[in-house]
């Protein structure tokens, strides 16, 4: 049932993007949702894994409605999350209606940064900060790897240098960064 609900939400997002209001890539995108029985856990509030899945959907909504999704897919690139942090303030419970607000906070030389909020009745219940990169898919003329922010800017028509992230977000990214996939990352506990 959870898988069915997930795909129904994806279908709704794609349908709404075709029929709905277009937005700019740096506008706040708002998705209206409701807590369904498949979203709750044994404590009767929305499960934390559901929040993360809904954040994925909301980011897709932003990309679709802004037209950026078509541009990045035509270029043979796709987004991946590299880091995310979510803080919970109040629980969402069965039947609650809420909104997910998504906006691009800015860019650095490596990644795009997004702020996302869960809002019920005008009040923030949770906030997430997400950093992501764009990768080339295998169909991109044999080229694979990470897409530079300059290249992303060309594809989307955005001057990424004109939208730097706040200093605290840069410190967060540095503090949570894992080693490159080309470097060793052994699992060693203190």
PDB file of N, CA and C in Angstrom, residues 90-178:
ATOM      1  N   UNK A  90       6.827  19.997  15.543  1.00  0.00           N
ATOM      2  CA  UNK A  90       5.536  19.457  15.964  1.00  0.00           C
ATOM      3  C   UNK A  90       5.196  18.275  15.075  1.00  0.00           C
ATOM      4  N   UNK A  91       4.477  17.317  15.619  1.00  0.00           N
ATOM      5  CA  UNK A  91       4.089  16.129  14.853  1.00  0.00           C
ATOM      6  C   UNK A  91       2.974  16.436  13.871  1.00  0.00           C
ATOM      7  N   UNK A  92       3.006  15.728  12.750  1.00  0.00           N
ATOM      8  CA  UNK A  92       1.871  15.683  11.838  1.00  0.00           C
ATOM      9  C   UNK A  92       1.173  14.360  12.091  1.00  0.00           C
ATOM     10  N   UNK A  93      -0.143  14.396  12.231  1.00  0.00           N
ATOM     11  CA  UNK A  93      -0.901  13.203  12.600  1.00  0.00           C
ATOM     12  C   UNK A  93      -1.931  12.871  11.534  1.00  0.00           C
ATOM     13  N   UNK A  94      -2.472  11.678  11.627  1.00  0.00           N
ATOM     14  CA  UNK A  94      -3.424  11.157  10.659  1.00  0.00           C
ATOM     15  C   UNK A  94      -4.491  12.187  10.311  1.00  0.00           C
ATOM     16  N   UNK A  95      -4.661  12.429   9.013  1.00  0.00           N
ATOM     17  CA  UNK A  95      -5.675  13.355   8.518  1.00  0.00           C
ATOM     18  C   UNK A  95      -5.238  14.798   8.431  1.00  0.00           C
ATOM     19  N   UNK A  96      -4.123  15.161   9.065  1.00  0.00           N
ATOM     20  CA  UNK A  96      -3.661  16.555   9.012  1.00  0.00           C
ATOM     21  C   UNK A  96      -3.398  16.976   7.566  1.00  0.00           C
ATOM     22  N   UNK A  97      -3.840  18.174   7.251  1.00  0.00           N
ATOM     23  CA  UNK A  97      -3.499  18.795   5.969  1.00  0.00           C
ATOM     24  C   UNK A  97      -2.317  19.722   6.224  1.00  0.00           C
ATOM     25  N   UNK A  98      -1.399  19.737   5.290  1.00  0.00           N
ATOM     26  CA  UNK A  98      -0.198  20.550   5.449  1.00  0.00           C
ATOM     27  C   UNK A  98       0.347  20.900   4.081  1.00  0.00           C
ATOM     28  N   UNK A  99       1.317  21.770   4.067  1.00  0.00           N
ATOM     29  CA  UNK A  99       1.996  22.151   2.837  1.00  0.00           C
ATOM     30  C   UNK A  99       3.484  21.898   2.989  1.00  0.00           C
ATOM     31  N   UNK A 100       4.121  21.618   1.874  1.00  0.00           N
ATOM     32  CA  UNK A 100       5.580  21.543   1.831  1.00  0.00           C
ATOM     33  C   UNK A 100       6.044  22.704   0.959  1.00  0.00           C
ATOM     34  N   UNK A 101       6.811  23.599   1.541  1.00  0.00           N
ATOM     35  CA  UNK A 101       7.355  24.745   0.822  1.00  0.00           C
ATOM     36  C   UNK A 101       8.814  24.447   0.490  1.00  0.00           C
ATOM     37  N   UNK A 102       9.181  24.685  -0.755  1.00  0.00           N
ATOM     38  CA  UNK A 102      10.524  24.368  -1.231  1.00  0.00           C
ATOM     39  C   UNK A 102      11.098  25.561  -1.972  1.00  0.00           C
ATOM     40  N   UNK A 103      12.341  25.901  -1.645  1.00  0.00           N
ATOM     41  CA  UNK A 103      13.021  26.957  -2.407  1.00  0.00           C
ATOM     42  C   UNK A 103      14.507  26.677  -2.460  1.00  0.00           C
ATOM     43  N   UNK A 104      15.113  27.118  -3.517  1.00  0.00           N
ATOM     44  CA  UNK A 104      16.566  27.011  -3.648  1.00  0.00           C
ATOM     45  C   UNK A 104      17.183  28.138  -2.833  1.00  0.00           C
ATOM     46  N   UNK A 105      18.046  27.766  -1.888  1.00  0.00           N
ATOM     47  CA  UNK A 105      18.693  28.755  -1.019  1.00  0.00           C
ATOM     48  C   UNK A 105      19.910  29.372  -1.693  1.00  0.00           C
ATOM     49  N   UNK A 106      20.550  28.636  -2.590  1.00  0.00           N
ATOM     50  CA  UNK A 106      21.726  29.155  -3.277  1.00  0.00           C
ATOM     51  C   UNK A 106      22.642  28.046  -3.745  1.00  0.00           C
ATOM     52  N   UNK A 107      23.834  28.458  -4.178  1.00  0.00           N
ATOM     53  CA  UNK A 107      24.800  27.535  -4.764  1.00  0.00           C
ATOM     54  C   UNK A 107      26.182  27.840  -4.209  1.00  0.00           C
ATOM     55  N   UNK A 108      27.023  26.840  -4.161  1.00  0.00           N
ATOM     56  CA  UNK A 108      28.450  27.078  -3.978  1.00  0.00           C
ATOM     57  C   UNK A 108      29.148  26.485  -5.199  1.00  0.00           C
ATOM     58  N   UNK A 109      30.441  26.293  -5.126  1.00  0.00           N
ATOM     59  CA  UNK A 109      31.162  25.801  -6.298  1.00  0.00           C
ATOM     60  C   UNK A 109      30.879  24.330  -6.598  1.00  0.00           C
ATOM     61  N   UNK A 110      30.260  23.614  -5.643  1.00  0.00           N
ATOM     62  CA  UNK A 110      30.047  22.171  -5.803  1.00  0.00           C
ATOM     63  C   UNK A 110      28.593  21.729  -5.857  1.00  0.00           C
ATOM     64  N   UNK A 111      27.704  22.479  -5.163  1.00  0.00           N
ATOM     65  CA  UNK A 111      26.362  21.956  -4.934  1.00  0.00           C
ATOM     66  C   UNK A 111      25.292  23.038  -4.981  1.00  0.00           C
ATOM     67  N   UNK A 112      24.046  22.573  -5.070  1.00  0.00           N
ATOM     68  CA  UNK A 112      22.872  23.434  -4.924  1.00  0.00           C
ATOM     69  C   UNK A 112      22.288  23.145  -3.545  1.00  0.00           C
ATOM     70  N   UNK A 113      21.769  24.177  -2.888  1.00  0.00           N
ATOM     71  CA  UNK A 113      21.244  24.055  -1.523  1.00  0.00           C
ATOM     72  C   UNK A 113      19.771  24.443  -1.518  1.00  0.00           C
ATOM     73  N   UNK A 114      18.979  23.655  -0.834  1.00  0.00           N
ATOM     74  CA  UNK A 114      17.531  23.831  -0.826  1.00  0.00           C
ATOM     75  C   UNK A 114      17.028  23.858   0.607  1.00  0.00           C
ATOM     76  N   UNK A 115      16.074  24.747   0.868  1.00  0.00           N
ATOM     77  CA  UNK A 115      15.378  24.767   2.146  1.00  0.00           C
ATOM     78  C   UNK A 115      13.957  24.285   1.898  1.00  0.00           C
ATOM     79  N   UNK A 116      13.469  23.397   2.775  1.00  0.00           N
ATOM     80  CA  UNK A 116      12.117  22.875   2.653  1.00  0.00           C
ATOM     81  C   UNK A 116      11.435  22.903   4.010  1.00  0.00           C
ATOM     82  N   UNK A 117      10.165  23.310   4.002  1.00  0.00           N
ATOM     83  CA  UNK A 117       9.414  23.433   5.253  1.00  0.00           C
ATOM     84  C   UNK A 117       8.100  22.667   5.156  1.00  0.00           C
ATOM     85  N   UNK A 118       7.751  22.000   6.247  1.00  0.00           N
ATOM     86  CA  UNK A 118       6.416  21.434   6.411  1.00  0.00           C
ATOM     87  C   UNK A 118       5.632  22.461   7.212  1.00  0.00           C
ATOM     88  N   UNK A 119       4.487  22.863   6.686  1.00  0.00           N
ATOM     89  CA  UNK A 119       3.707  23.940   7.292  1.00  0.00           C
ATOM     90  C   UNK A 119       2.258  23.469   7.457  1.00  0.00           C
ATOM     91  N   UNK A 120       1.761  23.537   8.680  1.00  0.00           N
ATOM     92  CA  UNK A 120       0.356  23.210   8.961  1.00  0.00           C
ATOM     93  C   UNK A 120      -0.309  24.458   9.516  1.00  0.00           C
ATOM     94  N   UNK A 121      -1.405  24.859   8.877  1.00  0.00           N
ATOM     95  CA  UNK A 121      -2.166  26.042   9.308  1.00  0.00           C
ATOM     96  C   UNK A 121      -1.261  27.265   9.490  1.00  0.00           C
ATOM     97  N   UNK A 122      -0.324  27.449   8.568  1.00  0.00           N
ATOM     98  CA  UNK A 122       0.553  28.610   8.607  1.00  0.00           C
ATOM     99  C   UNK A 122       1.733  28.513   9.547  1.00  0.00           C
ATOM    100  N   UNK A 123       1.866  27.395  10.258  1.00  0.00           N
ATOM    101  CA  UNK A 123       2.935  27.236  11.246  1.00  0.00           C
ATOM    102  C   UNK A 123       3.917  26.143  10.825  1.00  0.00           C
ATOM    103  N   UNK A 124       5.201  26.432  10.923  1.00  0.00           N
ATOM    104  CA  UNK A 124       6.237  25.467  10.548  1.00  0.00           C
ATOM    105  C   UNK A 124       6.242  24.315  11.556  1.00  0.00           C
ATOM    106  N   UNK A 125       6.137  23.088  11.041  1.00  0.00           N
ATOM    107  CA  UNK A 125       6.207  21.905  11.904  1.00  0.00           C
ATOM    108  C   UNK A 125       7.548  21.191  11.770  1.00  0.00           C
ATOM    109  N   UNK A 126       8.212  21.359  10.626  1.00  0.00           N
ATOM    110  CA  UNK A 126       9.533  20.757  10.415  1.00  0.00           C
ATOM    111  C   UNK A 126      10.232  21.547   9.315  1.00  0.00           C
ATOM    112  N   UNK A 127      11.541  21.578   9.371  1.00  0.00           N
ATOM    113  CA  UNK A 127      12.325  22.240   8.326  1.00  0.00           C
ATOM    114  C   UNK A 127      13.513  21.356   7.973  1.00  0.00           C
ATOM    115  N   UNK A 128      13.807  21.316   6.668  1.00  0.00           N
ATOM    116  CA  UNK A 128      14.921  20.502   6.174  1.00  0.00           C
ATOM    117  C   UNK A 128      15.829  21.360   5.308  1.00  0.00           C
ATOM    118  N   UNK A 129      17.105  21.056   5.388  1.00  0.00           N
ATOM    119  CA  UNK A 129      18.099  21.668   4.516  1.00  0.00           C
ATOM    120  C   UNK A 129      18.741  20.543   3.738  1.00  0.00           C
ATOM    121  N   UNK A 130      18.815  20.731   2.422  1.00  0.00           N
ATOM    122  CA  UNK A 130      19.267  19.668   1.530  1.00  0.00           C
ATOM    123  C   UNK A 130      20.343  20.220   0.614  1.00  0.00           C
ATOM    124  N   UNK A 131      21.414  19.472   0.454  1.00  0.00           N
ATOM    125  CA  UNK A 131      22.447  19.811  -0.520  1.00  0.00           C
ATOM    126  C   UNK A 131      22.452  18.707  -1.562  1.00  0.00           C
ATOM    127  N   UNK A 132      22.624  19.093  -2.805  1.00  0.00           N
ATOM    128  CA  UNK A 132      22.624  18.099  -3.868  1.00  0.00           C
ATOM    129  C   UNK A 132      23.552  18.477  -4.994  1.00  0.00           C
ATOM    130  N   UNK A 133      23.867  17.466  -5.746  1.00  0.00           N
ATOM    131  CA  UNK A 133      24.691  17.625  -6.942  1.00  0.00           C
ATOM    132  C   UNK A 133      23.910  17.117  -8.132  1.00  0.00           C
ATOM    133  N   UNK A 134      24.458  17.351  -9.288  1.00  0.00           N
ATOM    134  CA  UNK A 134      23.886  16.805 -10.509  1.00  0.00           C
ATOM    135  C   UNK A 134      24.932  15.917 -11.156  1.00  0.00           C
ATOM    136  N   UNK A 135      24.490  14.771 -11.620  1.00  0.00           N
ATOM    137  CA  UNK A 135      25.357  13.802 -12.270  1.00  0.00           C
ATOM    138  C   UNK A 135      24.924  13.618 -13.713  1.00  0.00           C
ATOM    139  N   UNK A 136      25.870  13.191 -14.541  1.00  0.00           N
ATOM    140  CA  UNK A 136      25.557  12.853 -15.929  1.00  0.00           C
ATOM    141  C   UNK A 136      25.071  11.414 -15.973  1.00  0.00           C
ATOM    142  N   UNK A 137      23.993  11.179 -16.722  1.00  0.00           N
ATOM    143  CA  UNK A 137      23.579   9.785 -16.857  1.00  0.00           C
ATOM    144  C   UNK A 137      24.419   9.117 -17.935  1.00  0.00           C
ATOM    145  N   UNK A 138      24.360   7.824 -17.982  1.00  0.00           N
ATOM    146  CA  UNK A 138      25.229   7.046 -18.875  1.00  0.00           C
ATOM    147  C   UNK A 138      24.971   7.326 -20.348  1.00  0.00           C
ATOM    148  N   UNK A 139      23.829   7.893 -20.685  1.00  0.00           N
ATOM    149  CA  UNK A 139      23.513   8.169 -22.089  1.00  0.00           C
ATOM    150  C   UNK A 139      24.188   9.447 -22.602  1.00  0.00           C
ATOM    151  N   UNK A 140      24.939  10.121 -21.764  1.00  0.00           N
ATOM    152  CA  UNK A 140      25.548  11.407 -22.120  1.00  0.00           C
ATOM    153  C   UNK A 140      26.874  11.201 -22.837  1.00  0.00           C
ATOM    154  N   UNK A 141      26.799  10.642 -24.023  1.00  0.00           N
ATOM    155  CA  UNK A 141      27.969  10.477 -24.907  1.00  0.00           C
ATOM    156  C   UNK A 141      29.183   9.914 -24.174  1.00  0.00           C
ATOM    157  N   UNK A 142      28.962   8.932 -23.321  1.00  0.00           N
ATOM    158  CA  UNK A 142      30.065   8.281 -22.633  1.00  0.00           C
ATOM    159  C   UNK A 142      30.648   9.064 -21.479  1.00  0.00           C
ATOM    160  N   UNK A 143      30.165  10.289 -21.263  1.00  0.00           N
ATOM    161  CA  UNK A 143      30.664  11.104 -20.161  1.00  0.00           C
ATOM    162  C   UNK A 143      29.854  10.793 -18.918  1.00  0.00           C
ATOM    163  N   UNK A 144      30.538  10.547 -17.838  1.00  0.00           N
ATOM    164  CA  UNK A 144      29.858  10.369 -16.562  1.00  0.00           C
ATOM    165  C   UNK A 144      30.496  11.314 -15.566  1.00  0.00           C
ATOM    166  N   UNK A 145      29.975  11.346 -14.373  1.00  0.00           N
ATOM    167  CA  UNK A 145      30.588  12.151 -13.328  1.00  0.00           C
ATOM    168  C   UNK A 145      29.725  13.311 -12.909  1.00  0.00           C
ATOM    169  N   UNK A 146      30.315  14.154 -12.076  1.00  0.00           N
ATOM    170  CA  UNK A 146      29.620  15.285 -11.467  1.00  0.00           C
ATOM    171  C   UNK A 146      29.554  16.455 -12.446  1.00  0.00           C
ATOM    172  N   UNK A 147      28.407  17.091 -12.507  1.00  0.00           N
ATOM    173  CA  UNK A 147      28.201  18.282 -13.322  1.00  0.00           C
ATOM    174  C   UNK A 147      28.631  19.487 -12.497  1.00  0.00           C
ATOM    175  N   UNK A 148      29.423  20.348 -13.069  1.00  0.00           N
ATOM    176  CA  UNK A 148      29.846  21.549 -12.343  1.00  0.00           C
ATOM    177  C   UNK A 148      28.654  22.503 -12.206  1.00  0.00           C
ATOM    178  N   UNK A 149      28.729  23.371 -11.220  1.00  0.00           N
ATOM    179  CA  UNK A 149      27.652  24.343 -11.048  1.00  0.00           C
ATOM    180  C   UNK A 149      27.612  25.320 -12.234  1.00  0.00           C
ATOM    181  N   UNK A 150      28.770  25.601 -12.828  1.00  0.00           N
ATOM    182  CA  UNK A 150      28.786  26.465 -14.012  1.00  0.00           C
ATOM    183  C   UNK A 150      28.011  25.800 -15.151  1.00  0.00           C
ATOM    184  N   UNK A 151      28.208  24.506 -15.330  1.00  0.00           N
ATOM    185  CA  UNK A 151      27.478  23.783 -16.371  1.00  0.00           C
ATOM    186  C   UNK A 151      25.980  23.738 -16.052  1.00  0.00           C
ATOM    187  N   UNK A 152      25.646  23.521 -14.791  1.00  0.00           N
ATOM    188  CA  UNK A 152      24.243  23.527 -14.388  1.00  0.00           C
ATOM    189  C   UNK A 152      23.617  24.891 -14.688  1.00  0.00           C
ATOM    190  N   UNK A 153      24.376  25.951 -14.408  1.00  0.00           N
ATOM    191  CA  UNK A 153      23.897  27.295 -14.701  1.00  0.00           C
ATOM    192  C   UNK A 153      23.619  27.499 -16.179  1.00  0.00           C
ATOM    193  N   UNK A 154      24.488  26.962 -17.034  1.00  0.00           N
ATOM    194  CA  UNK A 154      24.270  27.066 -18.478  1.00  0.00           C
ATOM    195  C   UNK A 154      23.005  26.325 -18.896  1.00  0.00           C
ATOM    196  N   UNK A 155      22.822  25.128 -18.360  1.00  0.00           N
ATOM    197  CA  UNK A 155      21.662  24.302 -18.713  1.00  0.00           C
ATOM    198  C   UNK A 155      20.361  24.953 -18.268  1.00  0.00           C
ATOM    199  N   UNK A 156      20.350  25.547 -17.074  1.00  0.00           N
ATOM    200  CA  UNK A 156      19.113  26.110 -16.511  1.00  0.00           C
ATOM    201  C   UNK A 156      18.952  27.605 -16.774  1.00  0.00           C
ATOM    202  N   UNK A 157      19.983  28.245 -17.294  1.00  0.00           N
ATOM    203  CA  UNK A 157      19.911  29.685 -17.537  1.00  0.00           C
ATOM    204  C   UNK A 157      20.019  30.519 -16.277  1.00  0.00           C
ATOM    205  N   UNK A 158      20.710  29.983 -15.270  1.00  0.00           N
ATOM    206  CA  UNK A 158      20.851  30.653 -13.975  1.00  0.00           C
ATOM    207  C   UNK A 158      22.298  31.076 -13.763  1.00  0.00           C
ATOM    208  N   UNK A 159      22.497  32.284 -13.273  1.00  0.00           N
ATOM    209  CA  UNK A 159      23.822  32.732 -12.863  1.00  0.00           C
ATOM    210  C   UNK A 159      24.028  32.256 -11.427  1.00  0.00           C
ATOM    211  N   UNK A 160      24.622  31.064 -11.273  1.00  0.00           N
ATOM    212  CA  UNK A 160      24.753  30.470  -9.944  1.00  0.00           C
ATOM    213  C   UNK A 160      25.668  31.297  -9.047  1.00  0.00           C
ATOM    214  N   UNK A 161      26.629  31.996  -9.628  1.00  0.00           N
ATOM    215  CA  UNK A 161      27.542  32.830  -8.831  1.00  0.00           C
ATOM    216  C   UNK A 161      26.800  33.998  -8.179  1.00  0.00           C
ATOM    217  N   UNK A 162      25.669  34.393  -8.736  1.00  0.00           N
ATOM    218  CA  UNK A 162      24.910  35.521  -8.190  1.00  0.00           C
ATOM    219  C   UNK A 162      24.004  35.090  -7.035  1.00  0.00           C
ATOM    220  N   UNK A 163      23.980  33.797  -6.721  1.00  0.00           N
ATOM    221  CA  UNK A 163      23.112  33.276  -5.654  1.00  0.00           C
ATOM    222  C   UNK A 163      23.928  32.433  -4.665  1.00  0.00           C
ATOM    223  N   UNK A 164      24.856  33.077  -3.935  1.00  0.00           N
ATOM    224  CA  UNK A 164      25.657  32.319  -2.969  1.00  0.00           C
ATOM    225  C   UNK A 164      24.818  31.904  -1.759  1.00  0.00           C
ATOM    226  N   UNK A 165      25.264  30.841  -1.107  1.00  0.00           N
ATOM    227  CA  UNK A 165      24.571  30.386   0.098  1.00  0.00           C
ATOM    228  C   UNK A 165      25.020  31.211   1.305  1.00  0.00           C
ATOM    229  N   UNK A 166      24.195  31.257   2.343  1.00  0.00           N
ATOM    230  CA  UNK A 166      24.607  31.966   3.564  1.00  0.00           C
ATOM    231  C   UNK A 166      25.822  31.287   4.209  1.00  0.00           C
ATOM    232  N   UNK A 167      26.570  32.028   4.993  1.00  0.00           N
ATOM    233  CA  UNK A 167      27.785  31.502   5.634  1.00  0.00           C
ATOM    234  C   UNK A 167      27.489  30.286   6.511  1.00  0.00           C
ATOM    235  N   UNK A 168      26.385  30.300   7.271  1.00  0.00           N
ATOM    236  CA  UNK A 168      26.070  29.176   8.151  1.00  0.00           C
ATOM    237  C   UNK A 168      25.836  27.895   7.343  1.00  0.00           C
ATOM    238  N   UNK A 169      25.267  28.046   6.134  1.00  0.00           N
ATOM    239  CA  UNK A 169      24.994  26.877   5.302  1.00  0.00           C
ATOM    240  C   UNK A 169      26.300  26.305   4.748  1.00  0.00           C
ATOM    241  N   UNK A 170      27.236  27.175   4.457  1.00  0.00           N
ATOM    242  CA  UNK A 170      28.556  26.738   4.006  1.00  0.00           C
ATOM    243  C   UNK A 170      29.263  25.960   5.117  1.00  0.00           C
ATOM    244  N   UNK A 171      29.163  26.461   6.343  1.00  0.00           N
ATOM    245  CA  UNK A 171      29.764  25.761   7.489  1.00  0.00           C
ATOM    246  C   UNK A 171      29.084  24.406   7.710  1.00  0.00           C
ATOM    247  N   UNK A 172      27.764  24.353   7.573  1.00  0.00           N
ATOM    248  CA  UNK A 172      27.012  23.097   7.694  1.00  0.00           C
ATOM    249  C   UNK A 172      27.480  22.085   6.644  1.00  0.00           C
ATOM    250  N   UNK A 173      27.622  22.552   5.414  1.00  0.00           N
ATOM    251  CA  UNK A 173      28.056  21.660   4.329  1.00  0.00           C
ATOM    252  C   UNK A 173      29.449  21.111   4.607  1.00  0.00           C
ATOM    253  N   UNK A 174      30.337  21.963   5.077  1.00  0.00           N
ATOM    254  CA  UNK A 174      31.697  21.531   5.379  1.00  0.00           C
ATOM    255  C   UNK A 174      31.722  20.543   6.539  1.00  0.00           C
ATOM    256  N   UNK A 175      30.935  20.806   7.573  1.00  0.00           N
ATOM    257  CA  UNK A 175      30.926  19.952   8.763  1.00  0.00           C
ATOM    258  C   UNK A 175      30.326  18.579   8.500  1.00  0.00           C
ATOM    259  N   UNK A 176      29.446  18.466   7.520  1.00  0.00           N
ATOM    260  CA  UNK A 176      28.769  17.192   7.264  1.00  0.00           C
ATOM    261  C   UNK A 176      29.311  16.455   6.044  1.00  0.00           C
ATOM    262  N   UNK A 177      30.281  17.024   5.374  1.00  0.00           N
ATOM    263  CA  UNK A 177      30.804  16.452   4.127  1.00  0.00           C
ATOM    264  C   UNK A 177      31.563  15.152   4.389  1.00  0.00           C
ATOM    265  N   UNK A 178      31.289  14.155   3.577  1.00  0.00           N
ATOM    266  CA  UNK A 178      32.037  12.895   3.598  1.00  0.00           C
ATOM    267  C   UNK A 178      33.163  12.968   2.583  1.00  0.00           C
TER     268      UNK A 178
END
